[in-house]
Each structure stands twice: as structure tokens, then as C-alpha cells.
Amino acid sequence: MLEIKDVSLSLGDDGNHVEILKNINFTFENKNLYVITGPNGGGKSSLAKVIMGIYKPEKGQILLDNQDITDFDITERANLGIGYSFQQPPRFKGIKVRELLRLASGGFDDETDMCRLLHNVGLCSRDYIDREVDNSLSGGELKRIEIATIMARGLKVAVFDEPEAGIDLWSFQKLSETFKDLHENYDTTIIIISHQERILRLADQIILLADGKIKEVTDGEKIMADIAANTRDCMCGQDCRKGVNRNVECIG
Ligand SMILES: Nc1ncnc2c1ncn2[C@@H]1O[C@H](COP(=O)(O)OP(=O)(O)O)[C@@H](O)[C@H]1O
Ligand SMILES: [Mg+2]
């Protein structure tokens, strides 16, 4: 379980500090899938970076399974099993997928394990295991390979920042199935920053973060029911629905 206790964060130059996170309190329970959503600039990526140890909060504590990790750096947290997926995954020219998976897992070499991982992220292992992790891969392929490396690490907590960014719709649909499988078949606690309804649907809990504060925590099923209940006539022949961010969307 990952506990965020009364965390505040300010960033910027001396004399020009901006308060980014304000007294955040939240407990991420083991094996659950959480989606953090909310407007741009609300502090979502900053919270992810606080969890990873990239930003150090000026106030508050972070505990992993009751251990205080507030002063741990990125490497120490990675060793404890906290991983972060970049908004744009890096490419590694000259490194093959199998080598990347071996490095990520800390040495597993078994081809069957690697193939299972690639299969779980929706890639045909025969076609990908000897591919280079370079510009020949599309954004969606790269994202799925990165997720395979996260699974290979057997992480306790995995944070994904807007995994939908930069990938096409078809790949995105496969990607959301990948998250579903990851949630069902692995013990990792999953935290996804996303605006996508397809991802919101997978959540055990949805956290609405705006203006550096948690505005609302909602049960995943409830919020989807709310969206359905708010469907009403928008214009002639159109439906409208209220999204998580309380924006009314017209459909049709
Ligand atoms: N390194 C930084 N220095 C100063 N301000 C920052 C820095 N990083 C983010 N911010 C500001 O913090 C706020 C929250 O940013 P961010 O966490 O990226 O929001 P989100 O991911 O929800 O869009 C924004 O106003 C942004 O401009
Ligand atoms: Mg962000």
C-alpha cells in the first residue's frame, strides 16, 4: 500500500515559488487500478513525479508498505518496486526487445517468459523479440514494449502518465485491453493518468485532481453510471452526457 500523507509541493525559482500540490492525502491499496484525471495544469504529472522521487515534497510523507520513503531517491524507490512510464518512452538504438526485457527483469533469460510478456501486451513475440527498440517502432508498439518491461520488473506500483499520448486509436484500444490484463493477471498496483473514458472504465477508483487538490474520489462503476444517467437530449437528434470533468459532451 502506498500512502500519500499531507503532501505539498512548490516549484519554481526562489522568490517565484508556485504551489503545485496542496495537502494531498490518499492511500493506494495493493493490486487496485487507479485513474487520476482532471484539467491540464492540475498537478497530475507532478504527483506522479512525487511518487517516483523525481520531485521532493516540501511537506508531508510518502509511505510504501508502512516504510517511510519520503527521502528516498528515484533509484532507491525503483529498487523497492516503484516504476514510472514516460509520456514519451525513450528509444534505445542498437538494443533489441529481448535485451531490453532481460535488462528490465534483472536477468531473466527464458524465451517462453519473454514471449508470454509480449503476448500479454498484444504483440506477436516472433515478430518483435529480435526487433530493435528504435525509430522503426510506432508509438503504440513502443508503448506496449515499455509496458512489457514494466510487467517484467514485477513492480509493486506502476505509474503511467497519459499512455494514450501519441498513439493511434486502434493501438489505444489494444493498449486499454493490455491494462485490463495487467490488472487482472499481475499483482502490481496501477496508477494511470488519463482523460480517456476507456481507461476510466477500468478503474477501481477515479481521482479527480484540479488546482493541486484532490477534488473528488469516485468509485469507477459509479462514475460510469453517473455518465449514463446524465445522458439526455442535447439538440435535435443528439444526446449529451456529463463527463468526469463535468464537461457536457454531445454525442451523435
Ligand atoms: N518544473 C516546474 N517548475 C515550475 N512549475 C512547474 C514545473 N512543473 C510543472 N509546473 C507547473 O505545475 C502545474 C502542474 O503541472 P503538471 O503537474 O504538469 O499538471 P498536469 O500533469 O495535471 O497537466 C502547472 O501549472 C505547471 O505549469
Ligand atoms: Mg501531465
PDB file of C-alpha atoms and ligand atoms in Angstrom:
ATOM      1  CA  MET A   1       0.000   0.000   0.000  1.00  0.00           C
ATOM      2  CA  LEU A   2       1.272   3.431  -0.982  1.00  0.00           C
ATOM      3  CA  GLU A   3       0.285   6.281   1.315  1.00  0.00           C
ATOM      4  CA  ILE A   4       0.492   9.957   0.422  1.00  0.00           C
ATOM      5  CA  LYS A   5       0.181  11.912   3.646  1.00  0.00           C
ATOM      6  CA  ASP A   6      -0.458  15.633   3.635  1.00  0.00           C
ATOM      7  CA  VAL A   7       1.916  16.215   0.706  1.00  0.00           C
ATOM      8  CA  SER A   8       2.525  19.749  -0.569  1.00  0.00           C
ATOM      9  CA  LEU A   9       4.854  20.727  -3.385  1.00  0.00           C
ATOM     10  CA  SER A  10       6.076  24.105  -4.633  1.00  0.00           C
ATOM     11  CA  LEU A  11       8.227  24.556  -7.709  1.00  0.00           C
ATOM     12  CA  GLY A  12       9.980  27.444  -9.392  1.00  0.00           C
ATOM     13  CA  ASP A  13      12.871  29.774  -8.747  1.00  0.00           C
ATOM     14  CA  ASP A  14      13.494  31.316  -5.342  1.00  0.00           C
ATOM     15  CA  GLY A  15      11.105  34.165  -4.814  1.00  0.00           C
ATOM     16  CA  ASN A  16       8.918  32.840  -7.611  1.00  0.00           C
ATOM     17  CA  HIS A  17       7.504  29.724  -5.990  1.00  0.00           C
ATOM     18  CA  VAL A  18       4.254  28.320  -7.255  1.00  0.00           C
ATOM     19  CA  GLU A  19       2.242  25.947  -5.128  1.00  0.00           C
ATOM     20  CA  ILE A  20       1.646  22.897  -7.306  1.00  0.00           C
ATOM     21  CA  LEU A  21       0.248  20.311  -4.865  1.00  0.00           C
ATOM     22  CA  LYS A  22      -1.711  21.298  -1.776  1.00  0.00           C
ATOM     23  CA  ASN A  23      -2.118  18.917   1.153  1.00  0.00           C
ATOM     24  CA  ILE A  24      -2.676  15.749  -0.822  1.00  0.00           C
ATOM     25  CA  ASN A  25      -3.873  12.758   1.198  1.00  0.00           C
ATOM     26  CA  PHE A  26      -4.523   9.432  -0.454  1.00  0.00           C
ATOM     27  CA  THR A  27      -3.893   5.716   0.078  1.00  0.00           C
ATOM     28  CA  PHE A  28      -3.340   3.494  -2.945  1.00  0.00           C
ATOM     29  CA  GLU A  29      -4.291  -0.049  -1.910  1.00  0.00           C
ATOM     30  CA  ASN A  30      -2.382  -3.030  -3.271  1.00  0.00           C
ATOM     31  CA  LYS A  31      -3.374  -4.511  -6.627  1.00  0.00           C
ATOM     32  CA  ASN A  32      -6.007  -1.872  -7.391  1.00  0.00           C
ATOM     33  CA  LEU A  33      -6.166   0.196 -10.561  1.00  0.00           C
ATOM     34  CA  TYR A  34      -6.490   3.958 -10.088  1.00  0.00           C
ATOM     35  CA  VAL A  35      -7.031   6.613 -12.707  1.00  0.00           C
ATOM     36  CA  ILE A  36      -6.016  10.197 -11.961  1.00  0.00           C
ATOM     37  CA  THR A  37      -7.836  12.665 -14.163  1.00  0.00           C
ATOM     38  CA  GLY A  38      -8.526  16.399 -14.262  1.00  0.00           C
ATOM     39  CA  PRO A  39      -7.707  19.556 -16.216  1.00  0.00           C
ATOM     40  CA  ASN A  40      -4.295  20.352 -17.668  1.00  0.00           C
ATOM     41  CA  GLY A  41      -2.016  22.030 -15.169  1.00  0.00           C
ATOM     42  CA  GLY A  42      -3.926  20.463 -12.256  1.00  0.00           C
ATOM     43  CA  GLY A  43      -0.833  18.726 -10.882  1.00  0.00           C
ATOM     44  CA  LYS A  44      -1.243  15.139 -12.143  1.00  0.00           C
ATOM     45  CA  SER A  45       2.261  14.712 -13.598  1.00  0.00           C
ATOM     46  CA  SER A  46       3.730  16.475 -10.558  1.00  0.00           C
ATOM     47  CA  LEU A  47       2.023  13.987  -8.240  1.00  0.00           C
ATOM     48  CA  ALA A  48       3.417  11.113 -10.349  1.00  0.00           C
ATOM     49  CA  LYS A  49       6.882  12.644 -10.049  1.00  0.00           C
ATOM     50  CA  VAL A  50       6.491  12.984  -6.282  1.00  0.00           C
ATOM     51  CA  ILE A  51       5.592   9.277  -6.111  1.00  0.00           C
ATOM     52  CA  MET A  52       8.660   8.396  -8.186  1.00  0.00           C
ATOM     53  CA  GLY A  53      11.024  10.617  -6.197  1.00  0.00           C
ATOM     54  CA  ILE A  54      11.726  12.984  -9.099  1.00  0.00           C
ATOM     55  CA  TYR A  55      10.231  15.888  -7.111  1.00  0.00           C
ATOM     56  CA  LYS A  56      10.671  16.101  -3.356  1.00  0.00           C
ATOM     57  CA  PRO A  57       7.663  17.481  -1.474  1.00  0.00           C
ATOM     58  CA  GLU A  58       8.355  20.305   0.937  1.00  0.00           C
ATOM     59  CA  LYS A  59       5.807  18.931   3.352  1.00  0.00           C
ATOM     60  CA  GLY A  60       4.255  15.570   4.072  1.00  0.00           C
ATOM     61  CA  GLN A  61       5.253  11.922   3.861  1.00  0.00           C
ATOM     62  CA  ILE A  62       5.180   9.035   1.421  1.00  0.00           C
ATOM     63  CA  LEU A  63       4.993   5.505   2.804  1.00  0.00           C
ATOM     64  CA  LEU A  64       5.293   2.213   0.940  1.00  0.00           C
ATOM     65  CA  ASP A  65       4.010  -0.730   2.988  1.00  0.00           C
ATOM     66  CA  ASN A  66       4.444   1.389   6.133  1.00  0.00           C
ATOM     67  CA  GLN A  67       8.059   2.262   5.307  1.00  0.00           C
ATOM     68  CA  ASP A  68       8.766   5.989   5.119  1.00  0.00           C
ATOM     69  CA  ILE A  69      10.302   6.565   1.665  1.00  0.00           C
ATOM     70  CA  THR A  70       9.938  10.371   1.594  1.00  0.00           C
ATOM     71  CA  ASP A  71      13.713  10.867   1.461  1.00  0.00           C
ATOM     72  CA  PHE A  72      14.397   8.008  -0.978  1.00  0.00           C
ATOM     73  CA  ASP A  73      15.669   8.962  -4.416  1.00  0.00           C
ATOM     74  CA  ILE A  74      14.489   7.540  -7.762  1.00  0.00           C
ATOM     75  CA  THR A  75      16.894   4.603  -7.706  1.00  0.00           C
ATOM     76  CA  GLU A  76      16.027   3.591  -4.163  1.00  0.00           C
ATOM     77  CA  ARG A  77      12.330   3.720  -5.000  1.00  0.00           C
ATOM     78  CA  ALA A  78      12.883   1.753  -8.216  1.00  0.00           C
ATOM     79  CA  ASN A  79      14.649  -0.919  -6.141  1.00  0.00           C
ATOM     80  CA  LEU A  80      11.590  -1.097  -3.887  1.00  0.00           C
ATOM     81  CA  GLY A  81       9.403  -1.735  -6.943  1.00  0.00           C
ATOM     82  CA  ILE A  82       8.020   1.659  -7.966  1.00  0.00           C
ATOM     83  CA  GLY A  83       8.129   2.297 -11.724  1.00  0.00           C
ATOM     84  CA  TYR A  84       7.148   5.174 -13.972  1.00  0.00           C
ATOM     85  CA  SER A  85       6.189   5.130 -17.609  1.00  0.00           C
ATOM     86  CA  PHE A  86       7.251   8.215 -19.508  1.00  0.00           C
ATOM     87  CA  GLN A  87       4.753  10.237 -21.508  1.00  0.00           C
ATOM     88  CA  GLN A  88       7.082   9.599 -24.479  1.00  0.00           C
ATOM     89  CA  PRO A  89       9.006   6.327 -23.951  1.00  0.00           C
ATOM     90  CA  PRO A  90      12.694   6.516 -24.840  1.00  0.00           C
ATOM     91  CA  ARG A  91      14.035   4.568 -27.816  1.00  0.00           C
ATOM     92  CA  PHE A  92      17.241   2.570 -27.482  1.00  0.00           C
ATOM     93  CA  LYS A  93      19.036   2.303 -30.784  1.00  0.00           C
ATOM     94  CA  GLY A  94      21.092  -0.883 -31.025  1.00  0.00           C
ATOM     95  CA  ILE A  95      19.165  -2.693 -28.288  1.00  0.00           C
ATOM     96  CA  LYS A  96      16.775  -5.491 -29.159  1.00  0.00           C
ATOM     97  CA  VAL A  97      13.454  -6.111 -27.459  1.00  0.00           C
ATOM     98  CA  ARG A  98      14.752  -9.335 -25.862  1.00  0.00           C
ATOM     99  CA  GLU A  99      17.739  -7.469 -24.371  1.00  0.00           C
ATOM    100  CA  LEU A 100      15.507  -4.721 -23.037  1.00  0.00           C
ATOM    101  CA  LEU A 101      13.248  -7.292 -21.356  1.00  0.00           C
ATOM    102  CA  ARG A 102      16.277  -9.086 -19.911  1.00  0.00           C
ATOM    103  CA  LEU A 103      17.654  -5.805 -18.511  1.00  0.00           C
ATOM    104  CA  ALA A 104      14.272  -4.772 -17.119  1.00  0.00           C
ATOM    105  CA  SER A 105      13.680  -8.073 -15.331  1.00  0.00           C
ATOM    106  CA  GLY A 106      17.137  -8.094 -13.801  1.00  0.00           C
ATOM    107  CA  GLY A 107      18.301 -11.054 -15.844  1.00  0.00           C
ATOM    108  CA  PHE A 108      15.556 -13.440 -16.848  1.00  0.00           C
ATOM    109  CA  ASP A 109      16.527 -15.219 -19.963  1.00  0.00           C
ATOM    110  CA  ASP A 110      13.749 -17.659 -20.550  1.00  0.00           C
ATOM    111  CA  GLU A 111      12.357 -17.113 -24.018  1.00  0.00           C
ATOM    112  CA  THR A 112       8.969 -18.520 -23.001  1.00  0.00           C
ATOM    113  CA  ASP A 113       8.614 -15.848 -20.288  1.00  0.00           C
ATOM    114  CA  MET A 114       9.541 -13.119 -22.753  1.00  0.00           C
ATOM    115  CA  CYS A 115       7.075 -14.402 -25.319  1.00  0.00           C
ATOM    116  CA  ARG A 116       4.317 -14.523 -22.722  1.00  0.00           C
ATOM    117  CA  LEU A 117       5.006 -10.893 -21.809  1.00  0.00           C
ATOM    118  CA  LEU A 118       4.909  -9.752 -25.423  1.00  0.00           C
ATOM    119  CA  HIS A 119       1.746 -11.746 -25.990  1.00  0.00           C
ATOM    120  CA  ASN A 120       0.179 -10.085 -22.914  1.00  0.00           C
ATOM    121  CA  VAL A 121       0.766  -6.663 -24.415  1.00  0.00           C
ATOM    122  CA  GLY A 122      -0.790  -7.786 -27.676  1.00  0.00           C
ATOM    123  CA  LEU A 123       2.364  -8.225 -29.742  1.00  0.00           C
ATOM    124  CA  CYS A 124       3.280 -11.348 -31.687  1.00  0.00           C
ATOM    125  CA  SER A 125       6.507 -12.332 -29.942  1.00  0.00           C
ATOM    126  CA  ARG A 126       8.056 -13.954 -33.015  1.00  0.00           C
ATOM    127  CA  ASP A 127       7.784 -10.663 -34.890  1.00  0.00           C
ATOM    128  CA  TYR A 128       9.069  -8.452 -32.111  1.00  0.00           C
ATOM    129  CA  ILE A 129      11.576 -10.259 -29.917  1.00  0.00           C
ATOM    130  CA  ASP A 130      14.508  -9.510 -32.219  1.00  0.00           C
ATOM    131  CA  ARG A 131      13.387  -6.047 -33.309  1.00  0.00           C
ATOM    132  CA  GLU A 132      15.494  -3.067 -32.337  1.00  0.00           C
ATOM    133  CA  VAL A 133      13.909  -0.547 -29.963  1.00  0.00           C
ATOM    134  CA  ASP A 134      14.490   2.289 -32.422  1.00  0.00           C
ATOM    135  CA  ASN A 135      12.588   4.570 -34.794  1.00  0.00           C
ATOM    136  CA  SER A 136      11.261   1.613 -36.787  1.00  0.00           C
ATOM    137  CA  LEU A 137       8.693   1.048 -34.000  1.00  0.00           C
ATOM    138  CA  SER A 138       5.478   3.049 -33.972  1.00  0.00           C
ATOM    139  CA  GLY A 139       4.419   4.990 -30.884  1.00  0.00           C
ATOM    140  CA  GLY A 140       1.863   2.312 -29.995  1.00  0.00           C
ATOM    141  CA  GLU A 141       4.349  -0.548 -30.390  1.00  0.00           C
ATOM    142  CA  LEU A 142       6.903   1.278 -28.290  1.00  0.00           C
ATOM    143  CA  LYS A 143       4.350   1.969 -25.583  1.00  0.00           C
ATOM    144  CA  ARG A 144       3.372  -1.703 -25.423  1.00  0.00           C
ATOM    145  CA  ILE A 145       7.007  -2.808 -25.271  1.00  0.00           C
ATOM    146  CA  GLU A 146       7.545  -0.366 -22.440  1.00  0.00           C
ATOM    147  CA  ILE A 147       4.554  -1.856 -20.622  1.00  0.00           C
ATOM    148  CA  ALA A 148       6.053  -5.350 -21.150  1.00  0.00           C
ATOM    149  CA  THR A 149       9.255  -4.149 -19.474  1.00  0.00           C
ATOM    150  CA  ILE A 150       7.181  -2.848 -16.562  1.00  0.00           C
ATOM    151  CA  MET A 151       5.494  -6.251 -16.233  1.00  0.00           C
ATOM    152  CA  ALA A 152       8.904  -7.955 -16.471  1.00  0.00           C
ATOM    153  CA  ARG A 153      10.020  -5.949 -13.466  1.00  0.00           C
ATOM    154  CA  GLY A 154       7.184  -7.374 -11.364  1.00  0.00           C
ATOM    155  CA  LEU A 155       6.603  -3.925  -9.900  1.00  0.00           C
ATOM    156  CA  LYS A 156       4.697  -3.184  -6.731  1.00  0.00           C
ATOM    157  CA  VAL A 157       3.475   0.170  -8.077  1.00  0.00           C
ATOM    158  CA  ALA A 158       3.459   1.253 -11.738  1.00  0.00           C
ATOM    159  CA  VAL A 159       2.602   4.815 -12.760  1.00  0.00           C
ATOM    160  CA  PHE A 160       1.619   5.592 -16.365  1.00  0.00           C
ATOM    161  CA  ASP A 161       1.416   9.243 -17.416  1.00  0.00           C
ATOM    162  CA  GLU A 162      -1.068   9.703 -20.271  1.00  0.00           C
ATOM    163  CA  PRO A 163      -0.290   6.423 -22.036  1.00  0.00           C
ATOM    164  CA  GLU A 164      -2.710   7.418 -24.816  1.00  0.00           C
ATOM    165  CA  ALA A 165      -0.470  10.321 -25.861  1.00  0.00           C
ATOM    166  CA  GLY A 166       0.893   9.983 -29.365  1.00  0.00           C
ATOM    167  CA  ILE A 167      -0.690   6.687 -30.333  1.00  0.00           C
ATOM    168  CA  ASP A 168      -3.372   5.952 -32.873  1.00  0.00           C
ATOM    169  CA  LEU A 169      -6.894   4.950 -31.931  1.00  0.00           C
ATOM    170  CA  TRP A 170      -6.501   1.306 -32.877  1.00  0.00           C
ATOM    171  CA  SER A 171      -3.339   0.904 -30.806  1.00  0.00           C
ATOM    172  CA  PHE A 172      -5.062   2.722 -27.983  1.00  0.00           C
ATOM    173  CA  GLN A 173      -7.867   0.157 -27.954  1.00  0.00           C
ATOM    174  CA  LYS A 174      -5.290  -2.651 -27.727  1.00  0.00           C
ATOM    175  CA  LEU A 175      -3.489  -0.713 -25.017  1.00  0.00           C
ATOM    176  CA  SER A 176      -6.580  -0.441 -22.840  1.00  0.00           C
ATOM    177  CA  GLU A 177      -7.030  -4.235 -23.151  1.00  0.00           C
ATOM    178  CA  THR A 178      -3.409  -4.535 -22.054  1.00  0.00           C
ATOM    179  CA  PHE A 179      -4.108  -2.528 -18.912  1.00  0.00           C
ATOM    180  CA  LYS A 180      -7.125  -4.719 -18.209  1.00  0.00           C
ATOM    181  CA  ASP A 181      -4.963  -7.866 -18.477  1.00  0.00           C
ATOM    182  CA  LEU A 182      -2.242  -6.289 -16.374  1.00  0.00           C
ATOM    183  CA  HIS A 183      -4.827  -5.511 -13.702  1.00  0.00           C
ATOM    184  CA  GLU A 184      -6.366  -8.981 -13.791  1.00  0.00           C
ATOM    185  CA  ASN A 185      -3.213 -11.083 -14.021  1.00  0.00           C
ATOM    186  CA  TYR A 186      -0.491  -9.208 -12.133  1.00  0.00           C
ATOM    187  CA  ASP A 187      -0.198  -8.033  -8.539  1.00  0.00           C
ATOM    188  CA  THR A 188       1.001  -4.565  -9.493  1.00  0.00           C
ATOM    189  CA  THR A 189      -0.844  -1.527  -8.153  1.00  0.00           C
ATOM    190  CA  ILE A 190      -1.568   0.513 -11.275  1.00  0.00           C
ATOM    191  CA  ILE A 191      -1.895   4.296 -11.363  1.00  0.00           C
ATOM    192  CA  ILE A 192      -2.821   5.738 -14.768  1.00  0.00           C
ATOM    193  CA  ILE A 193      -3.066   9.432 -15.538  1.00  0.00           C
ATOM    194  CA  SER A 194      -5.638   9.679 -18.290  1.00  0.00           C
ATOM    195  CA  HIS A 195      -8.624  11.530 -19.704  1.00  0.00           C
ATOM    196  CA  GLN A 196      -9.875   8.620 -21.766  1.00  0.00           C
ATOM    197  CA  GLU A 197     -13.240   7.118 -20.925  1.00  0.00           C
ATOM    198  CA  ARG A 198     -11.990   3.683 -21.997  1.00  0.00           C
ATOM    199  CA  ILE A 199      -9.280   3.882 -19.323  1.00  0.00           C
ATOM    200  CA  LEU A 200     -11.637   5.429 -16.749  1.00  0.00           C
ATOM    201  CA  ARG A 201     -13.862   2.378 -17.177  1.00  0.00           C
ATOM    202  CA  LEU A 202     -11.055   0.113 -15.940  1.00  0.00           C
ATOM    203  CA  ALA A 203     -10.578   1.996 -12.673  1.00  0.00           C
ATOM    204  CA  ASP A 204     -11.391   0.681  -9.216  1.00  0.00           C
ATOM    205  CA  GLN A 205     -11.244   4.329  -8.177  1.00  0.00           C
ATOM    206  CA  ILE A 206     -11.027   7.591 -10.095  1.00  0.00           C
ATOM    207  CA  ILE A 207      -9.232  10.550  -8.530  1.00  0.00           C
ATOM    208  CA  LEU A 208     -10.128  14.000  -9.815  1.00  0.00           C
ATOM    209  CA  LEU A 209      -7.141  16.313  -9.313  1.00  0.00           C
ATOM    210  CA  ALA A 210      -7.513  20.022 -10.097  1.00  0.00           C
ATOM    211  CA  ASP A 211      -5.711  23.104  -8.897  1.00  0.00           C
ATOM    212  CA  GLY A 212      -3.273  20.945  -6.923  1.00  0.00           C
ATOM    213  CA  LYS A 213      -6.009  19.351  -4.818  1.00  0.00           C
ATOM    214  CA  ILE A 214      -7.986  16.132  -4.818  1.00  0.00           C
ATOM    215  CA  LYS A 215     -11.486  17.345  -5.607  1.00  0.00           C
ATOM    216  CA  GLU A 216     -13.233  14.015  -5.727  1.00  0.00           C
ATOM    217  CA  VAL A 217     -12.585  10.302  -5.412  1.00  0.00           C
ATOM    218  CA  THR A 218     -15.163   8.159  -7.111  1.00  0.00           C
ATOM    219  CA  ASP A 219     -15.858   4.544  -7.475  1.00  0.00           C
ATOM    220  CA  GLY A 220     -15.174   3.607 -11.113  1.00  0.00           C
ATOM    221  CA  GLU A 221     -18.540   1.924 -11.625  1.00  0.00           C
ATOM    222  CA  LYS A 222     -20.434   4.781 -10.015  1.00  0.00           C
ATOM    223  CA  ILE A 223     -18.931   7.432 -12.252  1.00  0.00           C
ATOM    224  CA  MET A 224     -19.732   5.432 -15.364  1.00  0.00           C
ATOM    225  CA  ALA A 225     -23.323   5.032 -14.073  1.00  0.00           C
ATOM    226  CA  ASP A 226     -23.452   8.816 -13.490  1.00  0.00           C
ATOM    227  CA  ILE A 227     -22.338   9.430 -17.039  1.00  0.00           C
ATOM    228  CA  ALA A 228     -25.057   7.102 -18.302  1.00  0.00           C
ATOM    229  CA  ALA A 229     -27.691   8.711 -16.014  1.00  0.00           C
ATOM    230  CA  ASN A 230     -26.815  12.191 -17.239  1.00  0.00           C
ATOM    231  CA  THR A 231     -27.479  11.304 -20.822  1.00  0.00           C
ATOM    232  CA  ARG A 232     -30.360  13.470 -22.063  1.00  0.00           C
ATOM    233  CA  ASP A 233     -31.429  15.348 -25.157  1.00  0.00           C
ATOM    234  CA  CYS A 234     -28.745  17.787 -26.274  1.00  0.00           C
ATOM    235  CA  MET A 235     -30.039  19.103 -29.567  1.00  0.00           C
ATOM    236  CA  CYS A 236     -32.484  17.576 -32.001  1.00  0.00           C
ATOM    237  CA  GLY A 237     -31.231  14.074 -32.679  1.00  0.00           C
ATOM    238  CA  GLN A 238     -28.271  14.368 -30.326  1.00  0.00           C
ATOM    239  CA  ASP A 239     -27.563  13.001 -26.889  1.00  0.00           C
ATOM    240  CA  CYS A 240     -25.369  14.690 -24.356  1.00  0.00           C
ATOM    241  CA  ARG A 241     -23.557  13.340 -21.361  1.00  0.00           C
ATOM    242  CA  LYS A 242     -21.642  14.794 -18.452  1.00  0.00           C
ATOM    243  CA  GLY A 243     -18.046  13.643 -18.403  1.00  0.00           C
ATOM    244  CA  VAL A 244     -15.831  13.213 -15.369  1.00  0.00           C
ATOM    245  CA  ASN A 245     -14.634  16.775 -15.697  1.00  0.00           C
ATOM    246  CA  ARG A 246     -18.254  17.918 -15.729  1.00  0.00           C
ATOM    247  CA  ASN A 247     -17.998  18.905 -19.363  1.00  0.00           C
ATOM    248  CA  VAL A 248     -21.102  18.243 -21.333  1.00  0.00           C
ATOM    249  CA  GLU A 249     -20.348  16.316 -24.472  1.00  0.00           C
ATOM    250  CA  CYS A 250     -22.812  15.987 -27.310  1.00  0.00           C
ATOM    251  CA  ILE A 251     -22.937  12.654 -28.993  1.00  0.00           C
ATOM    252  CA  GLY A 252     -24.221  11.922 -32.464  1.00  0.00           C
TER     253      GLY A 252
HETATM  254  N1  LIG B   1       9.415  22.232 -13.007  1.00  0.00           N
HETATM  255  C1  LIG B   1       8.411  23.106 -12.847  1.00  0.00           C
HETATM  256  N2  LIG B   1       8.641  24.378 -12.434  1.00  0.00           N
HETATM  257  C2  LIG B   1       7.631  25.267 -12.261  1.00  0.00           C
HETATM  258  N3  LIG B   1       6.333  24.958 -12.475  1.00  0.00           N
HETATM  259  C3  LIG B   1       6.030  23.723 -12.880  1.00  0.00           C
HETATM  260  C4  LIG B   1       7.046  22.718 -13.098  1.00  0.00           C
HETATM  261  N4  LIG B   1       6.432  21.576 -13.488  1.00  0.00           N
HETATM  262  C5  LIG B   1       5.119  21.835 -13.528  1.00  0.00           C
HETATM  263  N5  LIG B   1       4.871  23.119 -13.175  1.00  0.00           N
HETATM  264  C6  LIG B   1       3.535  23.754 -13.099  1.00  0.00           C
HETATM  265  O1  LIG B   1       2.782  22.990 -12.196  1.00  0.00           O
HETATM  266  C7  LIG B   1       1.417  22.928 -12.568  1.00  0.00           C
HETATM  267  C8  LIG B   1       1.002  21.487 -12.654  1.00  0.00           C
HETATM  268  O2  LIG B   1       1.678  20.858 -13.728  1.00  0.00           O
HETATM  269  P1  LIG B   1       1.515  19.325 -14.055  1.00  0.00           P
HETATM  270  O3  LIG B   1       1.785  18.544 -12.820  1.00  0.00           O
HETATM  271  O4  LIG B   1       2.374  19.046 -15.233  1.00  0.00           O
HETATM  272  O5  LIG B   1      -0.029  19.242 -14.410  1.00  0.00           O
HETATM  273  P2  LIG B   1      -0.856  18.158 -15.260  1.00  0.00           P
HETATM  274  O6  LIG B   1       0.010  16.945 -15.426  1.00  0.00           O
HETATM  275  O7  LIG B   1      -2.080  17.926 -14.418  1.00  0.00           O
HETATM  276  O8  LIG B   1      -1.202  18.821 -16.554  1.00  0.00           O
HETATM  277  C9  LIG B   1       1.336  23.686 -13.881  1.00  0.00           C
HETATM  278  O9  LIG B   1       0.866  24.974 -13.595  1.00  0.00           O
HETATM  279  C10 LIG B   1       2.757  23.716 -14.392  1.00  0.00           C
HETATM  280  O10 LIG B   1       2.989  24.845 -15.164  1.00  0.00           O
HETATM  281 MG    MG B   2       0.729  15.945 -17.165  1.00  0.00          MG
END
